[in-house]
RNA sequence: GCUGCUGUGGCUCAGGGGUAGAGCACGUCCUUGGUAAGGACGAGGUCAUGGGUUCGAAUCCCAUCAGCAGCUCCA
């Protein structure tokens, strides 16, 4: 018994096993059901292979597919099976392997083919079929720890520069391991450089429900200077239901796609004649933009902002002073010259213009904080492949404002900015996450100004988040070049993340433009700037909102709030009067004057996602009522006109 | 920008080496209909653009432009 070991289970109970016992032995010792379901073990927070020996005194839990760790294990092992399938089908000599990590909904694996093969959509089915064969063959995953030299030699011999890159990149002393897949009768089937862990055998993946989804290019190690590999993305879940749900969500996302709904609902349009990434807002989309603007202007007025208007272009020199030219010249539209030789740029940012407004007068501490706001349209030359619907465009409008503040005002002002951003985004029911972006490293990141000023600004941002009870994460090196920032990321109805609002502290531009104000004691002091945009780009916000609401905007935002539909042409005049009355109350009403039965009129309003249809027949006119049909609640029946109007006004005022 | 895929009336899509199809939408007329599509007729496209192959190209090839997925980037 002296050679035995004692293992602690998560519930605190102890179990004695012979020396050298593995995770598999422990699972078997507990019960045959667990032995079958076990995929790995977790020891001190680390997930390990079932085949690795346990040590006395360790607290060990058995990992099954129903835990996050188990799902991870399953996905990772399935990625290996996919790599093996690709090699089996297309020849081991020509396939070079990149990496095959797990992702939120499954996994991917990157491949490079020495023979220049291009994967096609129909290859995915063949690969999937082969994967099922490999799983049915129940190959063992066998871990082998390998010395550095041998590991390198193995992959050099295979001509796989990617795996060699990985090995060379490992820190000294790192344990290098291979995972071999051994077929039950034919020996080695596949080997991969991998840290592990893995499930004990491919047979355990019979319960991995996966589907290969797309082929896409991806630069090796994410660096555009490196060759591009071919990546296969797959969804993978522990149950058929989970996979089904995920695929269903993807379908839902397609249905809600703002590009599709934007066309269907006639909100915006892209014209080749105008150019890529330059949206044209149609009347109905513009209504929503107007609502958003009014909403924010109103809120900003309450908070002491002043609106300004500035032109779309400015001298190139202005952007040299601001540093934009040096830092973002590549993504600014080409300089335009006038007939007299002056050079102008389309503005990529509003701050330099707002700074000029600050400098249009002598400023004293009595002027601060000076809050200048503008829905400023800016132009950025985004690379062609980066454009996408409204979420990434070349011309867009920022709900921008620049706050010029004295140092002692910075904190309170920043807090109030954070409050406004949260309020504005909460109005749409979008849950917000905050991310603090800090200064890049000396070598890698772009930044201007003194590191000490950056430290101060970062500290203020973090303090403001804590004061507001705002949960935040810190993203190292994600700052703007002129200062650290707080980004607001929203998660839409389909769990996708989008960065919208932003708030940035800036000590640098005031310095570059030599901004000053006269302090109480008569000395000249330098203000600090806060850049902030609750919505970020109105275009992106619209894209997000269209998808969030699936095109069914709440009444206060809906381009058309009520369609008035007469039962027959007899009621046309009364219907017109009702439309006029609604419009007089600043409600957005349209008349459906088609000589058609009420059915098609209702159908049309539903397709257009109009919140209300007001039906007017002989009966309603006689009784001074309207029959109301709600998009969300269905038929509401006849009600006095006043009741309907109150309902509408209430929804508008309450922003519902 | 890179890799791959796609590009047919306003929209959704079928077709495919021998001078273009459907549904919806649109127009006119008929119908005056009570809560998710009443009927008839009609108009509308040099099949993204430019080359090439061919007796003949919307169809095959190349290029360009645009869109989509992903990578990279995003003040």
mmCIF file of C-alpha atoms (C1' of nucleotides) in Angstrom, chain B:
data_model
loop_
_atom_site.group_PDB
_atom_site.id
_atom_site.type_symbol
_atom_site.label_atom_id
_atom_site.label_comp_id
_atom_site.label_asym_id
_atom_site.label_seq_id
_atom_site.Cartn_x
_atom_site.Cartn_y
_atom_site.Cartn_z
ATOM 1 C "C1'" G B 1 -4.720 45.774 -49.564
ATOM 2 C "C1'" C B 2 -4.649 40.058 -49.363
ATOM 3 C "C1'" U B 3 -7.231 34.868 -50.250
ATOM 4 C "C1'" G B 4 -11.668 32.770 -52.031
ATOM 5 C "C1'" C B 5 -16.714 33.234 -53.896
ATOM 6 C "C1'" U B 6 -20.457 36.163 -56.513
ATOM 7 C "C1'" G B 7 -22.550 39.986 -60.217
ATOM 8 C "C1'" U B 8 -29.418 38.370 -65.093
ATOM 9 C "C1'" G B 9 -35.458 44.102 -64.929
ATOM 10 C "C1'" G B 10 -36.586 48.400 -58.688
ATOM 11 C "C1'" C B 11 -36.424 43.620 -55.284
ATOM 12 C "C1'" U B 12 -35.826 38.030 -54.786
ATOM 13 C "C1'" C B 13 -34.140 34.534 -58.032
ATOM 14 C "C1'" A B 14 -34.408 30.610 -62.412
ATOM 15 C "C1'" G B 15 -31.876 29.778 -66.972
ATOM 16 C "C1'" G B 16 -27.564 29.182 -69.957
ATOM 17 C "C1'" G B 17 -22.703 29.011 -77.069
ATOM 18 C "C1'" G B 18 -27.931 30.248 -81.512
ATOM 19 C "C1'" U B 19 -30.364 37.423 -80.534
ATOM 20 C "C1'" A B 20 -33.822 36.891 -72.478
ATOM 21 C "C1'" G B 21 -37.728 34.101 -67.959
ATOM 22 C "C1'" A B 22 -40.785 33.849 -63.107
ATOM 23 C "C1'" G B 23 -42.753 35.991 -58.653
ATOM 24 C "C1'" C B 24 -43.075 40.544 -56.014
ATOM 25 C "C1'" A B 25 -43.025 45.743 -56.874
ATOM 26 C "C1'" C B 26 -44.681 49.454 -60.817
ATOM 27 C "C1'" G B 27 -48.775 51.577 -64.490
ATOM 28 C "C1'" U B 28 -53.917 51.384 -66.492
ATOM 29 C "C1'" C B 29 -58.680 49.426 -66.075
ATOM 30 C "C1'" C B 30 -62.261 46.353 -63.468
ATOM 31 C "C1'" U B 31 -63.559 45.405 -58.408
ATOM 32 C "C1'" U B 32 -65.697 48.839 -53.098
ATOM 33 C "C1'" G B 33 -63.684 44.727 -50.487
ATOM 34 C "C1'" G B 34 -63.704 44.423 -42.519
ATOM 35 C "C1'" U B 35 -57.872 42.658 -40.253
ATOM 36 C "C1'" A B 36 -51.208 38.785 -43.589
ATOM 37 C "C1'" A B 37 -51.763 39.328 -51.024
ATOM 38 C "C1'" G B 38 -59.338 40.283 -55.474
ATOM 39 C "C1'" G B 39 -58.956 40.191 -61.096
ATOM 40 C "C1'" A B 40 -57.399 41.553 -66.217
ATOM 41 C "C1'" C B 41 -54.087 43.922 -69.235
ATOM 42 C "C1'" G B 42 -49.432 46.560 -69.706
ATOM 43 C "C1'" A B 43 -44.634 48.690 -69.354
ATOM 44 C "C1'" G B 44 -39.714 47.533 -67.810
ATOM 45 C "C1'" G B 45 -33.291 44.185 -68.848
ATOM 46 C "C1'" U B 46 -27.807 45.794 -74.940
ATOM 47 C "C1'" C B 47 -27.718 39.503 -68.522
ATOM 48 C "C1'" A B 48 -21.793 44.807 -63.956
ATOM 49 C "C1'" U B 49 -17.957 47.125 -67.512
ATOM 50 C "C1'" G B 50 -14.000 46.436 -71.200
ATOM 51 C "C1'" G B 51 -11.309 43.137 -74.085
ATOM 52 C "C1'" G B 52 -10.594 38.105 -76.184
ATOM 53 C "C1'" U B 53 -12.092 33.037 -78.263
ATOM 54 C "C1'" U B 54 -16.117 31.787 -81.863
ATOM 55 C "C1'" C B 55 -19.824 31.950 -87.916
ATOM 56 C "C1'" G B 56 -22.337 33.433 -83.430
ATOM 57 C "C1'" A B 57 -21.128 35.140 -76.221
ATOM 58 C "C1'" A B 58 -25.704 36.912 -71.310
ATOM 59 C "C1'" U B 59 -23.444 31.831 -71.420
ATOM 60 C "C1'" C B 60 -16.330 30.114 -72.327
ATOM 61 C "C1'" C B 61 -11.386 32.931 -71.161
ATOM 62 C "C1'" C B 62 -8.789 37.446 -69.293
ATOM 63 C "C1'" A B 63 -8.879 42.185 -67.049
ATOM 64 C "C1'" U B 64 -11.445 46.011 -64.446
ATOM 65 C "C1'" C B 65 -15.274 47.579 -61.147
ATOM 66 C "C1'" A B 66 -18.612 46.354 -57.265
ATOM 67 C "C1'" G B 67 -20.600 43.065 -53.489
ATOM 68 C "C1'" C B 68 -19.975 38.878 -49.899
ATOM 69 C "C1'" A B 69 -16.891 35.729 -46.182
ATOM 70 C "C1'" G B 70 -12.401 35.820 -43.690
ATOM 71 C "C1'" C B 71 -7.434 38.023 -42.691
ATOM 72 C "C1'" U B 72 -5.088 42.748 -41.826
ATOM 73 C "C1'" C B 73 -6.439 47.715 -40.403
ATOM 74 C "C1'" C B 74 -9.893 51.229 -37.883
ATOM 75 C "C1'" A B 75 -7.867 58.493 -35.312
#
